[in-house]
PDB file of C-alpha atoms in Angstrom:
ATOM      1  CA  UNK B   1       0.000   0.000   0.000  1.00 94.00           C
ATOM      2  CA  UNK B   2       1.738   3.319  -1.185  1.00 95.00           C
ATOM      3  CA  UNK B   3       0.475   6.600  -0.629  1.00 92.00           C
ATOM      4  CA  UNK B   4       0.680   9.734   1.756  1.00 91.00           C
ATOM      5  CA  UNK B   5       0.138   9.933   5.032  1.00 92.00           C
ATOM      6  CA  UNK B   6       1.430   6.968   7.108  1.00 94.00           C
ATOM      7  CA  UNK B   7      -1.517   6.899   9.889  1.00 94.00           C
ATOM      8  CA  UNK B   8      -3.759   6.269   7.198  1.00 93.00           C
ATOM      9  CA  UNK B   9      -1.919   3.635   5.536  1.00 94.00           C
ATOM     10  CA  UNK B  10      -1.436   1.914   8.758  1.00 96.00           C
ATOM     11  CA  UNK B  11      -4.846   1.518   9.351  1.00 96.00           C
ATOM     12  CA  UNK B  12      -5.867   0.601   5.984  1.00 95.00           C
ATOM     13  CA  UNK B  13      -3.165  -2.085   6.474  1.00 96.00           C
ATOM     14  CA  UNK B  14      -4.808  -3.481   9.724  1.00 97.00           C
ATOM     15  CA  UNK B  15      -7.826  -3.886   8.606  1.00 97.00           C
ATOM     16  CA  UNK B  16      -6.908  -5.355   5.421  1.00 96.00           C
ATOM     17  CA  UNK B  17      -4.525  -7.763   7.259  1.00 97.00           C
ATOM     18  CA  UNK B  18      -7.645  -8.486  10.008  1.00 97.00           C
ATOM     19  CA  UNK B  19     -10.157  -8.971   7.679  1.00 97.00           C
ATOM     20  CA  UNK B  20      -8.449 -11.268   4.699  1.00 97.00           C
ATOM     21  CA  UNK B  21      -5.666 -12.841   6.629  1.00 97.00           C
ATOM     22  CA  UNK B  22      -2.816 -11.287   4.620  1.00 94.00           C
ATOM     23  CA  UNK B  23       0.400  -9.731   4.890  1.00 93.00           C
ATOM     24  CA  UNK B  24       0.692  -6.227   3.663  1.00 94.00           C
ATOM     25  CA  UNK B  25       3.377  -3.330   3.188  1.00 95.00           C
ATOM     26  CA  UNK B  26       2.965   0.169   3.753  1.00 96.00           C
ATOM     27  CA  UNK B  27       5.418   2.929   1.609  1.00 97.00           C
ATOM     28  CA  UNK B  28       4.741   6.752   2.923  1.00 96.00           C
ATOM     29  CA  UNK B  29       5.269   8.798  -0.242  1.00 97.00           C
ATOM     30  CA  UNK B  30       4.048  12.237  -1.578  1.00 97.00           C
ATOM     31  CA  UNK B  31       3.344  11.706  -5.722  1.00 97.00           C
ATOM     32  CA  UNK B  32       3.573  15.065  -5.969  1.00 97.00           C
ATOM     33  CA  UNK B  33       7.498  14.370  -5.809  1.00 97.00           C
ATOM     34  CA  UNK B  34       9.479  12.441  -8.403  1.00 97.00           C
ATOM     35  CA  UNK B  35      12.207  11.549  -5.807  1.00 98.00           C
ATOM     36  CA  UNK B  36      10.224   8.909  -4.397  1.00 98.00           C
ATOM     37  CA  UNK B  37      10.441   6.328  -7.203  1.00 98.00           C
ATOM     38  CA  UNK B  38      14.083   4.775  -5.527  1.00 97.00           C
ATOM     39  CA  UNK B  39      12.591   4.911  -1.749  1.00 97.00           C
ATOM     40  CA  UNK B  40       9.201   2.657  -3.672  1.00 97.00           C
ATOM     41  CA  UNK B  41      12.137   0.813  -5.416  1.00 97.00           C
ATOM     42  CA  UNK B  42      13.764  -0.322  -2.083  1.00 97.00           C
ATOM     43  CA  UNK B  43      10.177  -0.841  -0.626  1.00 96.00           C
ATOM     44  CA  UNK B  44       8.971  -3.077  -3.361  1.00 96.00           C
ATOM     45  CA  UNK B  45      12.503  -5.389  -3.416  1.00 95.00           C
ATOM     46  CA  UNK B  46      11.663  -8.959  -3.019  1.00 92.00           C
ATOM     47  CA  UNK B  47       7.928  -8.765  -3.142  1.00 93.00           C
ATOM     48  CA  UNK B  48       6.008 -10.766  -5.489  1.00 91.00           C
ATOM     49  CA  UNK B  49       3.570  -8.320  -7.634  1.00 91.00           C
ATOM     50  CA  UNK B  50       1.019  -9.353  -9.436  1.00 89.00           C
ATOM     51  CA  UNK B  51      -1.571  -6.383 -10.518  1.00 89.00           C
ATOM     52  CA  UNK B  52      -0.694  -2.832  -9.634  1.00 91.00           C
ATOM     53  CA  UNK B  53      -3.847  -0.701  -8.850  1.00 91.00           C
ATOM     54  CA  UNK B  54      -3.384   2.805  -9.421  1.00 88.00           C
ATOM     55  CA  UNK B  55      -5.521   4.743  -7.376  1.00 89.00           C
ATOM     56  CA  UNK B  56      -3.809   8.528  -7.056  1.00 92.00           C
ATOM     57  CA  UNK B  57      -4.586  11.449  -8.368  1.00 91.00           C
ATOM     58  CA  UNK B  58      -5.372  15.252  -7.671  1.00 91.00           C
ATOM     59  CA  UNK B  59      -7.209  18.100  -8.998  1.00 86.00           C
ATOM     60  CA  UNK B  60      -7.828  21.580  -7.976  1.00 80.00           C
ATOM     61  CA  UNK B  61      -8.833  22.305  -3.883  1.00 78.00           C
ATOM     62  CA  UNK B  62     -12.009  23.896  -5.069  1.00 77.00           C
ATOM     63  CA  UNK B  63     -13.208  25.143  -8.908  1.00 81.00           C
ATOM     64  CA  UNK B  64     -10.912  27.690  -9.959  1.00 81.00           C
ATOM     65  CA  UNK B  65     -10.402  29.323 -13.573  1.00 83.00           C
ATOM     66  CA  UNK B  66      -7.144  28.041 -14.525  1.00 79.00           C
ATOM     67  CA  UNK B  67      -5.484  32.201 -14.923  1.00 83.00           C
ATOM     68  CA  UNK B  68      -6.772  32.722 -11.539  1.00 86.00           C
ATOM     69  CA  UNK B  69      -4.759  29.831  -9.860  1.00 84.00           C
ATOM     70  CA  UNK B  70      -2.301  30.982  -7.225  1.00 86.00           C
ATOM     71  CA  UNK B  71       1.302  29.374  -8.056  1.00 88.00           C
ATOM     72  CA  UNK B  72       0.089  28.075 -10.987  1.00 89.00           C
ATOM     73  CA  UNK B  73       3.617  26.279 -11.611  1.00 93.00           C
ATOM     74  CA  UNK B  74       3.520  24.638  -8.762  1.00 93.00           C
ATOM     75  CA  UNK B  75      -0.123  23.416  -8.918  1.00 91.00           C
ATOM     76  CA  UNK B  76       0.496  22.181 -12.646  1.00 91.00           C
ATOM     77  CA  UNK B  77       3.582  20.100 -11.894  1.00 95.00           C
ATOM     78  CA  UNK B  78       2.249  18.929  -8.190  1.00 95.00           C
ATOM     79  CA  UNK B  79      -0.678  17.366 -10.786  1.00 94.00           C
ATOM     80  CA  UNK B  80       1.441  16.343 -13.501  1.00 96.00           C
ATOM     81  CA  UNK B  81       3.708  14.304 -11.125  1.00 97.00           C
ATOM     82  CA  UNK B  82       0.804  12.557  -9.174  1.00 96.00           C
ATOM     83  CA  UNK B  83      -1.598  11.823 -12.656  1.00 96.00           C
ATOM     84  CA  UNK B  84       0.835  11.427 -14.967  1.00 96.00           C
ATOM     85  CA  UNK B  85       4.269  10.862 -13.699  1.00 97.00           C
ATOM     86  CA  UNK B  86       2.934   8.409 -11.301  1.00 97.00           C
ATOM     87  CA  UNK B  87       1.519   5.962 -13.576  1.00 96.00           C
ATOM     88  CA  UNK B  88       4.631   5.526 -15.887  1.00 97.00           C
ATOM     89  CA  UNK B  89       7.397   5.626 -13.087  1.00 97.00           C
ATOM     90  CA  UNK B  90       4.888   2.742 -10.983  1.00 97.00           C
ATOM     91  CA  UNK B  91       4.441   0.548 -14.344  1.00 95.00           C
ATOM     92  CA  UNK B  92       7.885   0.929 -14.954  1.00 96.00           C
ATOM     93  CA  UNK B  93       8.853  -0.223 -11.343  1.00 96.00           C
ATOM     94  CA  UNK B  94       6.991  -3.201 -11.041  1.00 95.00           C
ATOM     95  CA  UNK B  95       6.032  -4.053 -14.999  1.00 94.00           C
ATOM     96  CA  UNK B  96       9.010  -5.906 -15.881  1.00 93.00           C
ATOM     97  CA  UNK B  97       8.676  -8.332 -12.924  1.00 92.00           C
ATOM     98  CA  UNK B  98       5.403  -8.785 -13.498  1.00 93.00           C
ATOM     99  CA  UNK B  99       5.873 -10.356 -17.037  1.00 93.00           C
ATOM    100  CA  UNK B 100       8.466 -12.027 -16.329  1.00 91.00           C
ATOM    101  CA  UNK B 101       6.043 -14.313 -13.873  1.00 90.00           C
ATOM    102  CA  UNK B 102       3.563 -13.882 -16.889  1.00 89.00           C
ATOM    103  CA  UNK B 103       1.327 -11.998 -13.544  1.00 84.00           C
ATOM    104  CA  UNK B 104      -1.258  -9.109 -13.793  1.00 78.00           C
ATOM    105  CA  UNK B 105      -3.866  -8.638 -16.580  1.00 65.00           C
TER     106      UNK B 105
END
């Protein structure tokens, strides 16, 4: 499980563990960033992954006319990262092993 805030992650984990007898992994990480992908690297090492759900993404805080946005750099990239950057630099990490096991859909 791989997303921002920790607490939240650890609970998800808990219950996920508690309710379908599993083992699971928690990785803290703010998409927004693209120096996260070698701290998921290390996180992922050794575990067997077969289908990668991609579940982030971010928009706006409220409805906002795009020349009205304040730091409108910083909001474009924070996006870009999480909806775009994310899903390419996550395939990549855990694509190859996955056909190599012929795993995933």
């Amino acid at each position: 499980l791989i997303s921002r805030t920790k607490s939240k992650l650890d609970d998800l984990a808990k219950d996920i563990e508690t309710r379908f007898n599993v083992e699971t992994k928690v990785i803290a990480v703010d998409f927004t960033r693209v120096d996260i992908y070698d701290t998921i690297a290390r996180g992922l090492a050794g575990l067997d992954i077969g289908t990668l759900v991609n579940n982030v993404g971010m928009s706006y805080e409220h409805p906002e006319f795009f020349g009205e946005l304040e730091n409108p750099d910083k909001q474009i990239m924070d996006q870009v990262n999480c909806n775009v950057t994310s899903v390419a630099r996550m395939t990549s990490l855990v694509l190859p092993g996955m056909v190599a096991k012929k795993k995933g859909i």
